[in-house]
Amino acid sequence: MRRKLVVGNWKMHGKREANTSLIEGILNGRPFACDVVVCAPFPFLGDLVAILEGQDVALGAQDCSAHEQGAHTGEVSASMLAEFGCRYVIVGHSERRADHHESHKIVADKGKAALAEGVTPIVCVGETLAQREAGQTEAVITCQLSAVTHTLAQHIDRVVIAYEPVWAIGTGKTATPAQAQAVHALLRAQLAAVTPHASEMRLLYGGSVTADNARTLFSQPDIDGGLIGGASLKASEFVAICKAGA
Ligand code: PGA
């Protein structure tokens, strides 16, 4: 039985004081029957690791470098994240793939760098609206996933995959549970071809998840939780989504 996982992706939001009350609001919503992670911008990790120390809400980051260390101005390595108590890192979010021209290979290398430091990568995949309308969803997902399975080889079972249709992110247009389940089933089948542990891997759905639609999405057989953007910025909404992960 896979334990559900709910991950908040704060994106480029937050202020130190407001973060503290958001985190306190989340902690006050416990107990949760699922694993909960908060992925915050880099400068806030130090504050948050202190608040979350010993708590059952884990800390994550939103990106890491594919490099171990060196002359890479502006980059943050996976070992730095590990030192700041991050147990998870989002890699290959569609906003980064688009804004920073991250290739499938770079995303896979970031995943590898994270795993090398014991940080669990949450690897995002997803098609654009144009790709879906052109009937390319399966081909796009297959291509994105195969770069990761190729690079991580037998370690693939240590990652979390998040299916985030680009057209559903921040738009209020959630994929229907059937649409999301169909892609999740495809992902799991493809993972089963490369690892005997595919049935234990957690596959998250992301894209306009709210307290209203979370329960139906999370009750699909291959959806093991969510990657939550906008709705993770309000404690009551995020707590309600975490409760839907029971
Ligand atoms: P959203 O974002 O929940 O605001 O749609 C999800 C994400 O981008 O991770």
PDB file of C-alpha atoms and ligand atoms in Angstrom:
ATOM      1  CA  MET A   1       0.000   0.000   0.000  1.00  0.00           C
ATOM      2  CA  ARG A   2       1.543   3.322  -1.049  1.00  0.00           C
ATOM      3  CA  ARG A   3       1.370   6.108   1.497  1.00  0.00           C
ATOM      4  CA  LYS A   4       0.057   9.309  -0.046  1.00  0.00           C
ATOM      5  CA  LEU A   5       2.357  12.316  -0.405  1.00  0.00           C
ATOM      6  CA  VAL A   6       1.258  15.943  -0.572  1.00  0.00           C
ATOM      7  CA  VAL A   7       3.891  18.496  -1.580  1.00  0.00           C
ATOM      8  CA  GLY A   8       3.469  22.256  -1.413  1.00  0.00           C
ATOM      9  CA  ASN A   9       5.343  24.197  -4.094  1.00  0.00           C
ATOM     10  CA  TRP A  10       5.511  27.786  -2.907  1.00  0.00           C
ATOM     11  CA  LYS A  11       7.173  28.893  -6.157  1.00  0.00           C
ATOM     12  CA  MET A  12       8.557  32.455  -5.864  1.00  0.00           C
ATOM     13  CA  HIS A  13       6.267  33.487  -3.033  1.00  0.00           C
ATOM     14  CA  GLY A  14       6.780  34.217   0.625  1.00  0.00           C
ATOM     15  CA  LYS A  15       8.193  36.571   3.225  1.00  0.00           C
ATOM     16  CA  ARG A  16       9.894  35.507   6.420  1.00  0.00           C
ATOM     17  CA  GLU A  17       7.143  36.564   8.795  1.00  0.00           C
ATOM     18  CA  ALA A  18       4.287  35.311   6.632  1.00  0.00           C
ATOM     19  CA  ASN A  19       6.101  31.999   6.115  1.00  0.00           C
ATOM     20  CA  THR A  20       6.221  31.407   9.844  1.00  0.00           C
ATOM     21  CA  SER A  21       2.481  31.795  10.225  1.00  0.00           C
ATOM     22  CA  LEU A  22       1.827  29.664   7.132  1.00  0.00           C
ATOM     23  CA  ILE A  23       3.994  26.859   8.523  1.00  0.00           C
ATOM     24  CA  GLU A  24       2.410  27.170  11.968  1.00  0.00           C
ATOM     25  CA  GLY A  25      -1.016  26.956  10.352  1.00  0.00           C
ATOM     26  CA  ILE A  26       0.035  23.778   8.545  1.00  0.00           C
ATOM     27  CA  LEU A  27       1.517  22.227  11.694  1.00  0.00           C
ATOM     28  CA  ASN A  28      -1.666  23.067  13.597  1.00  0.00           C
ATOM     29  CA  GLY A  29      -3.636  21.085  11.020  1.00  0.00           C
ATOM     30  CA  ARG A  30      -1.976  17.805  12.033  1.00  0.00           C
ATOM     31  CA  PRO A  31      -2.317  14.884  12.369  1.00  0.00           C
ATOM     32  CA  PHE A  32      -2.072  13.993   8.689  1.00  0.00           C
ATOM     33  CA  ALA A  33      -2.463  10.448   7.448  1.00  0.00           C
ATOM     34  CA  CYS A  34      -0.105  11.134   4.551  1.00  0.00           C
ATOM     35  CA  ASP A  35       3.446  12.452   4.131  1.00  0.00           C
ATOM     36  CA  VAL A  36       3.603  16.235   3.787  1.00  0.00           C
ATOM     37  CA  VAL A  37       6.420  18.310   2.276  1.00  0.00           C
ATOM     38  CA  VAL A  38       6.863  22.052   1.843  1.00  0.00           C
ATOM     39  CA  CYS A  39       9.151  23.210  -1.010  1.00  0.00           C
ATOM     40  CA  ALA A  40      10.232  26.779  -0.296  1.00  0.00           C
ATOM     41  CA  PRO A  41      12.506  29.281  -2.074  1.00  0.00           C
ATOM     42  CA  PHE A  42      16.213  28.874  -1.210  1.00  0.00           C
ATOM     43  CA  PRO A  43      16.653  31.900   1.111  1.00  0.00           C
ATOM     44  CA  PHE A  44      13.928  30.660   3.444  1.00  0.00           C
ATOM     45  CA  LEU A  45      15.291  27.135   3.925  1.00  0.00           C
ATOM     46  CA  GLY A  46      17.388  28.103   6.956  1.00  0.00           C
ATOM     47  CA  ASP A  47      14.387  29.571   8.779  1.00  0.00           C
ATOM     48  CA  LEU A  48      12.156  26.676   7.887  1.00  0.00           C
ATOM     49  CA  VAL A  49      14.545  23.909   8.817  1.00  0.00           C
ATOM     50  CA  ALA A  50      14.670  25.378  12.324  1.00  0.00           C
ATOM     51  CA  ILE A  51      10.875  25.476  12.589  1.00  0.00           C
ATOM     52  CA  LEU A  52      10.365  22.013  11.096  1.00  0.00           C
ATOM     53  CA  GLU A  53      13.110  20.275  13.078  1.00  0.00           C
ATOM     54  CA  GLY A  54      11.640  17.144  14.632  1.00  0.00           C
ATOM     55  CA  GLN A  55       8.208  17.791  13.070  1.00  0.00           C
ATOM     56  CA  ASP A  56       6.505  15.410  10.700  1.00  0.00           C
ATOM     57  CA  VAL A  57       6.336  17.924   7.856  1.00  0.00           C
ATOM     58  CA  ALA A  58       9.434  17.643   5.645  1.00  0.00           C
ATOM     59  CA  LEU A  59      11.333  20.395   3.901  1.00  0.00           C
ATOM     60  CA  GLY A  60      12.094  20.528   0.183  1.00  0.00           C
ATOM     61  CA  ALA A  61      13.536  22.880  -2.420  1.00  0.00           C
ATOM     62  CA  GLN A  62      12.311  23.754  -5.901  1.00  0.00           C
ATOM     63  CA  ASP A  63      15.440  23.075  -7.935  1.00  0.00           C
ATOM     64  CA  CYS A  64      19.069  22.018  -7.647  1.00  0.00           C
ATOM     65  CA  SER A  65      22.135  22.096  -9.831  1.00  0.00           C
ATOM     66  CA  ALA A  66      23.119  19.112 -11.932  1.00  0.00           C
ATOM     67  CA  HIS A  67      26.707  19.834 -10.847  1.00  0.00           C
ATOM     68  CA  GLU A  68      28.283  18.728  -7.605  1.00  0.00           C
ATOM     69  CA  GLN A  69      30.134  22.021  -6.971  1.00  0.00           C
ATOM     70  CA  GLY A  70      32.340  24.548  -8.734  1.00  0.00           C
ATOM     71  CA  ALA A  71      32.168  27.613 -10.953  1.00  0.00           C
ATOM     72  CA  HIS A  72      28.402  27.719 -11.506  1.00  0.00           C
ATOM     73  CA  THR A  73      27.358  31.179 -10.370  1.00  0.00           C
ATOM     74  CA  GLY A  74      23.828  31.333  -9.040  1.00  0.00           C
ATOM     75  CA  GLU A  75      23.414  27.569  -8.764  1.00  0.00           C
ATOM     76  CA  VAL A  76      22.623  25.652  -5.585  1.00  0.00           C
ATOM     77  CA  SER A  77      23.945  22.116  -5.194  1.00  0.00           C
ATOM     78  CA  ALA A  78      22.089  19.130  -3.851  1.00  0.00           C
ATOM     79  CA  SER A  79      24.657  18.804  -1.050  1.00  0.00           C
ATOM     80  CA  MET A  80      23.812  22.354   0.101  1.00  0.00           C
ATOM     81  CA  LEU A  81      20.138  21.382   0.170  1.00  0.00           C
ATOM     82  CA  ALA A  82      20.964  18.259   2.153  1.00  0.00           C
ATOM     83  CA  GLU A  83      22.952  20.356   4.626  1.00  0.00           C
ATOM     84  CA  PHE A  84      19.913  22.591   5.098  1.00  0.00           C
ATOM     85  CA  GLY A  85      17.728  19.612   5.907  1.00  0.00           C
ATOM     86  CA  CYS A  86      15.953  19.277   2.564  1.00  0.00           C
ATOM     87  CA  ARG A  87      14.697  15.760   2.047  1.00  0.00           C
ATOM     88  CA  TYR A  88      13.073  16.482  -1.305  1.00  0.00           C
ATOM     89  CA  VAL A  89      13.746  18.667  -4.341  1.00  0.00           C
ATOM     90  CA  ILE A  90      11.479  19.406  -7.288  1.00  0.00           C
ATOM     91  CA  VAL A  91      13.309  19.028 -10.606  1.00  0.00           C
ATOM     92  CA  GLY A  92      12.104  19.703 -14.124  1.00  0.00           C
ATOM     93  CA  HIS A  93       9.095  21.805 -13.195  1.00  0.00           C
ATOM     94  CA  SER A  94       7.546  23.038 -16.451  1.00  0.00           C
ATOM     95  CA  GLU A  95       8.192  26.642 -15.394  1.00  0.00           C
ATOM     96  CA  ARG A  96      11.902  25.876 -15.191  1.00  0.00           C
ATOM     97  CA  ARG A  97      11.890  23.824 -18.373  1.00  0.00           C
ATOM     98  CA  ALA A  98      10.313  26.829 -20.138  1.00  0.00           C
ATOM     99  CA  ASP A  99      12.033  29.769 -18.404  1.00  0.00           C
ATOM    100  CA  HIS A 100      15.501  28.221 -18.256  1.00  0.00           C
ATOM    101  CA  HIS A 101      15.423  25.948 -21.308  1.00  0.00           C
ATOM    102  CA  GLU A 102      16.087  22.888 -19.192  1.00  0.00           C
ATOM    103  CA  SER A 103      16.411  19.822 -21.410  1.00  0.00           C
ATOM    104  CA  HIS A 104      15.185  16.343 -20.478  1.00  0.00           C
ATOM    105  CA  LYS A 105      18.843  15.407 -19.976  1.00  0.00           C
ATOM    106  CA  ILE A 106      19.535  18.303 -17.586  1.00  0.00           C
ATOM    107  CA  VAL A 107      16.432  17.412 -15.594  1.00  0.00           C
ATOM    108  CA  ALA A 108      17.596  13.790 -15.378  1.00  0.00           C
ATOM    109  CA  ASP A 109      21.091  14.912 -14.303  1.00  0.00           C
ATOM    110  CA  LYS A 110      19.568  17.083 -11.567  1.00  0.00           C
ATOM    111  CA  GLY A 111      17.644  14.056 -10.353  1.00  0.00           C
ATOM    112  CA  LYS A 112      20.875  12.062 -10.278  1.00  0.00           C
ATOM    113  CA  ALA A 113      22.703  14.831  -8.378  1.00  0.00           C
ATOM    114  CA  ALA A 114      19.910  14.920  -5.785  1.00  0.00           C
ATOM    115  CA  LEU A 115      19.894  11.167  -5.271  1.00  0.00           C
ATOM    116  CA  ALA A 116      23.665  11.173  -4.808  1.00  0.00           C
ATOM    117  CA  GLU A 117      23.119  13.399  -1.747  1.00  0.00           C
ATOM    118  CA  GLY A 118      20.212  11.384  -0.388  1.00  0.00           C
ATOM    119  CA  VAL A 119      17.662  14.012  -1.438  1.00  0.00           C
ATOM    120  CA  THR A 120      14.555  12.588  -3.122  1.00  0.00           C
ATOM    121  CA  PRO A 121      13.909  14.226  -6.486  1.00  0.00           C
ATOM    122  CA  ILE A 122      10.318  14.987  -7.443  1.00  0.00           C
ATOM    123  CA  VAL A 123      10.624  14.842 -11.219  1.00  0.00           C
ATOM    124  CA  CYS A 124       7.931  16.752 -13.103  1.00  0.00           C
ATOM    125  CA  VAL A 125       6.586  15.702 -16.476  1.00  0.00           C
ATOM    126  CA  GLY A 126       3.633  17.024 -18.452  1.00  0.00           C
ATOM    127  CA  GLU A 127       2.352  18.091 -21.838  1.00  0.00           C
ATOM    128  CA  THR A 128       1.279  21.528 -23.068  1.00  0.00           C
ATOM    129  CA  LEU A 129      -2.238  22.194 -24.318  1.00  0.00           C
ATOM    130  CA  ALA A 130      -1.031  22.234 -27.932  1.00  0.00           C
ATOM    131  CA  GLN A 131       0.632  18.850 -27.439  1.00  0.00           C
ATOM    132  CA  ARG A 132      -2.512  17.373 -25.859  1.00  0.00           C
ATOM    133  CA  GLU A 133      -4.717  18.713 -28.632  1.00  0.00           C
ATOM    134  CA  ALA A 134      -2.326  17.290 -31.219  1.00  0.00           C
ATOM    135  CA  GLY A 135      -2.653  13.852 -29.573  1.00  0.00           C
ATOM    136  CA  GLN A 136       0.969  13.899 -28.423  1.00  0.00           C
ATOM    137  CA  THR A 137       0.467  13.469 -24.674  1.00  0.00           C
ATOM    138  CA  GLU A 138       1.749   9.895 -24.552  1.00  0.00           C
ATOM    139  CA  ALA A 139       4.753  10.643 -26.755  1.00  0.00           C
ATOM    140  CA  VAL A 140       5.738  13.715 -24.708  1.00  0.00           C
ATOM    141  CA  ILE A 141       5.426  11.946 -21.356  1.00  0.00           C
ATOM    142  CA  THR A 142       7.308   8.914 -22.676  1.00  0.00           C
ATOM    143  CA  CYS A 143      10.165  11.088 -23.895  1.00  0.00           C
ATOM    144  CA  GLN A 144      10.404  13.048 -20.615  1.00  0.00           C
ATOM    145  CA  LEU A 145      10.264   9.901 -18.486  1.00  0.00           C
ATOM    146  CA  SER A 146      12.693   7.867 -20.554  1.00  0.00           C
ATOM    147  CA  ALA A 147      15.446  10.485 -20.139  1.00  0.00           C
ATOM    148  CA  VAL A 148      15.087  10.027 -16.383  1.00  0.00           C
ATOM    149  CA  THR A 149      14.848   6.232 -16.396  1.00  0.00           C
ATOM    150  CA  HIS A 150      17.867   6.058 -18.693  1.00  0.00           C
ATOM    151  CA  THR A 151      20.036   8.306 -16.483  1.00  0.00           C
ATOM    152  CA  LEU A 152      18.956   6.929 -13.122  1.00  0.00           C
ATOM    153  CA  ALA A 153      18.832   3.293 -14.261  1.00  0.00           C
ATOM    154  CA  GLN A 154      18.299   0.985 -11.261  1.00  0.00           C
ATOM    155  CA  HIS A 155      17.875   3.978  -8.904  1.00  0.00           C
ATOM    156  CA  ILE A 156      14.676   5.100 -10.625  1.00  0.00           C
ATOM    157  CA  ASP A 157      12.546   3.591  -7.855  1.00  0.00           C
ATOM    158  CA  ARG A 158      13.945   6.210  -5.434  1.00  0.00           C
ATOM    159  CA  VAL A 159      12.310   9.132  -7.228  1.00  0.00           C
ATOM    160  CA  VAL A 160       8.828  10.589  -7.050  1.00  0.00           C
ATOM    161  CA  ILE A 161       7.239  11.457 -10.403  1.00  0.00           C
ATOM    162  CA  ALA A 162       4.779  14.354 -10.634  1.00  0.00           C
ATOM    163  CA  TYR A 163       2.477  14.499 -13.650  1.00  0.00           C
ATOM    164  CA  GLU A 164       1.656  18.151 -14.178  1.00  0.00           C
ATOM    165  CA  PRO A 165      -0.160  18.961 -17.420  1.00  0.00           C
ATOM    166  CA  VAL A 166       1.171  22.423 -18.283  1.00  0.00           C
ATOM    167  CA  TRP A 167      -2.323  23.606 -19.258  1.00  0.00           C
ATOM    168  CA  ALA A 168      -3.590  22.823 -15.755  1.00  0.00           C
ATOM    169  CA  ILE A 169      -0.898  24.690 -13.795  1.00  0.00           C
ATOM    170  CA  GLY A 170      -2.187  27.855 -12.191  1.00  0.00           C
ATOM    171  CA  THR A 171      -5.095  28.010 -14.627  1.00  0.00           C
ATOM    172  CA  GLY A 172      -7.941  26.600 -12.554  1.00  0.00           C
ATOM    173  CA  LYS A 173      -8.376  23.987 -15.328  1.00  0.00           C
ATOM    174  CA  THR A 174      -7.716  20.760 -13.453  1.00  0.00           C
ATOM    175  CA  ALA A 175      -7.302  17.561 -15.457  1.00  0.00           C
ATOM    176  CA  THR A 176     -10.326  15.357 -14.887  1.00  0.00           C
ATOM    177  CA  PRO A 177      -9.617  12.412 -12.568  1.00  0.00           C
ATOM    178  CA  ALA A 178      -9.945  10.122 -15.618  1.00  0.00           C
ATOM    179  CA  GLN A 179      -7.480  12.179 -17.685  1.00  0.00           C
ATOM    180  CA  ALA A 180      -4.973  12.252 -14.836  1.00  0.00           C
ATOM    181  CA  GLN A 181      -5.415   8.548 -14.026  1.00  0.00           C
ATOM    182  CA  ALA A 182      -4.844   7.606 -17.672  1.00  0.00           C
ATOM    183  CA  VAL A 183      -1.446   9.334 -17.701  1.00  0.00           C
ATOM    184  CA  HIS A 184      -0.528   7.962 -14.267  1.00  0.00           C
ATOM    185  CA  ALA A 185      -1.343   4.432 -15.438  1.00  0.00           C
ATOM    186  CA  LEU A 186       0.854   5.007 -18.471  1.00  0.00           C
ATOM    187  CA  LEU A 187       3.694   6.271 -16.280  1.00  0.00           C
ATOM    188  CA  ARG A 188       3.438   3.286 -13.973  1.00  0.00           C
ATOM    189  CA  ALA A 189       3.391   0.851 -16.877  1.00  0.00           C
ATOM    190  CA  GLN A 190       6.502   2.463 -18.318  1.00  0.00           C
ATOM    191  CA  LEU A 191       8.211   2.379 -14.930  1.00  0.00           C
ATOM    192  CA  ALA A 192       7.265  -1.302 -14.558  1.00  0.00           C
ATOM    193  CA  ALA A 193       9.261  -2.004 -17.692  1.00  0.00           C
ATOM    194  CA  VAL A 194      12.446  -0.726 -16.017  1.00  0.00           C
ATOM    195  CA  THR A 195      12.054  -1.507 -12.305  1.00  0.00           C
ATOM    196  CA  PRO A 196      10.435  -4.302 -10.277  1.00  0.00           C
ATOM    197  CA  HIS A 197       9.402  -1.615  -7.752  1.00  0.00           C
ATOM    198  CA  ALA A 198       7.060   0.437  -9.959  1.00  0.00           C
ATOM    199  CA  SER A 199       4.053  -0.546  -7.865  1.00  0.00           C
ATOM    200  CA  GLU A 200       5.716   0.994  -4.778  1.00  0.00           C
ATOM    201  CA  MET A 201       6.635   4.302  -6.451  1.00  0.00           C
ATOM    202  CA  ARG A 202       4.674   7.436  -5.692  1.00  0.00           C
ATOM    203  CA  LEU A 203       3.194   9.294  -8.655  1.00  0.00           C
ATOM    204  CA  LEU A 204       1.761  12.726  -7.875  1.00  0.00           C
ATOM    205  CA  TYR A 205      -0.713  14.817  -9.823  1.00  0.00           C
ATOM    206  CA  GLY A 206      -0.240  18.586 -10.016  1.00  0.00           C
ATOM    207  CA  GLY A 207      -2.207  21.339 -11.707  1.00  0.00           C
ATOM    208  CA  SER A 208      -4.922  23.401 -10.009  1.00  0.00           C
ATOM    209  CA  VAL A 209      -5.449  20.937  -7.157  1.00  0.00           C
ATOM    210  CA  THR A 210      -7.777  22.454  -4.546  1.00  0.00           C
ATOM    211  CA  ALA A 211      -9.450  21.341  -1.337  1.00  0.00           C
ATOM    212  CA  ASP A 212     -12.550  20.639  -3.469  1.00  0.00           C
ATOM    213  CA  ASN A 213     -11.038  18.357  -6.090  1.00  0.00           C
ATOM    214  CA  ALA A 214      -8.167  16.723  -4.152  1.00  0.00           C
ATOM    215  CA  ARG A 215     -10.092  13.794  -2.716  1.00  0.00           C
ATOM    216  CA  THR A 216     -11.457  12.597  -6.087  1.00  0.00           C
ATOM    217  CA  LEU A 217      -8.068  12.967  -7.737  1.00  0.00           C
ATOM    218  CA  PHE A 218      -6.230  11.199  -4.929  1.00  0.00           C
ATOM    219  CA  SER A 219      -8.717   8.310  -4.949  1.00  0.00           C
ATOM    220  CA  GLN A 220      -7.683   7.280  -8.472  1.00  0.00           C
ATOM    221  CA  PRO A 221      -5.775   3.987  -8.373  1.00  0.00           C
ATOM    222  CA  ASP A 222      -2.460   5.354  -9.653  1.00  0.00           C
ATOM    223  CA  ILE A 223      -2.537   8.840  -8.099  1.00  0.00           C
ATOM    224  CA  ASP A 224      -0.562   8.859  -4.868  1.00  0.00           C
ATOM    225  CA  GLY A 225      -0.973  12.486  -3.858  1.00  0.00           C
ATOM    226  CA  GLY A 226      -0.340  15.914  -5.275  1.00  0.00           C
ATOM    227  CA  LEU A 227       2.089  18.693  -6.054  1.00  0.00           C
ATOM    228  CA  ILE A 228       0.259  21.803  -4.985  1.00  0.00           C
ATOM    229  CA  GLY A 229       1.081  25.330  -6.129  1.00  0.00           C
ATOM    230  CA  GLY A 230      -1.376  28.160  -5.442  1.00  0.00           C
ATOM    231  CA  ALA A 231      -3.384  26.227  -2.874  1.00  0.00           C
ATOM    232  CA  SER A 232      -0.256  25.559  -0.788  1.00  0.00           C
ATOM    233  CA  LEU A 233       0.027  29.239   0.110  1.00  0.00           C
ATOM    234  CA  LYS A 234      -3.048  29.233   2.341  1.00  0.00           C
ATOM    235  CA  ALA A 235      -2.762  27.073   5.454  1.00  0.00           C
ATOM    236  CA  SER A 236      -6.445  26.096   5.665  1.00  0.00           C
ATOM    237  CA  GLU A 237      -6.599  25.116   1.992  1.00  0.00           C
ATOM    238  CA  PHE A 238      -3.323  23.182   2.111  1.00  0.00           C
ATOM    239  CA  VAL A 239      -4.336  21.416   5.328  1.00  0.00           C
ATOM    240  CA  ALA A 240      -7.636  20.382   3.708  1.00  0.00           C
ATOM    241  CA  ILE A 241      -5.711  18.942   0.744  1.00  0.00           C
ATOM    242  CA  CYS A 242      -3.390  17.074   3.134  1.00  0.00           C
ATOM    243  CA  LYS A 243      -6.461  15.647   4.886  1.00  0.00           C
ATOM    244  CA  ALA A 244      -7.689  14.427   1.490  1.00  0.00           C
ATOM    245  CA  GLY A 245      -4.539  12.316   1.377  1.00  0.00           C
ATOM    246  CA  ALA A 246      -5.865  10.040   4.131  1.00  0.00           C
TER     247      ALA A 246
HETATM  248  P1  PGA B   1      -0.966  25.041  -9.175  1.00  0.00           P
HETATM  249  O1  PGA B   1       0.577  24.700  -9.437  1.00  0.00           O
HETATM  250  O2  PGA B   1      -1.443  24.118  -8.084  1.00  0.00           O
HETATM  251  O3  PGA B   1      -0.978  26.474  -8.776  1.00  0.00           O
HETATM  252  O4  PGA B   1      -1.686  24.795 -10.454  1.00  0.00           O
HETATM  253  C1  PGA B   1       1.075  23.391  -9.376  1.00  0.00           C
HETATM  254  C2  PGA B   1       2.546  23.396  -9.679  1.00  0.00           C
HETATM  255  O5  PGA B   1       2.977  24.156 -10.549  1.00  0.00           O
HETATM  256  O6  PGA B   1       3.329  22.661  -9.050  1.00  0.00           O
END
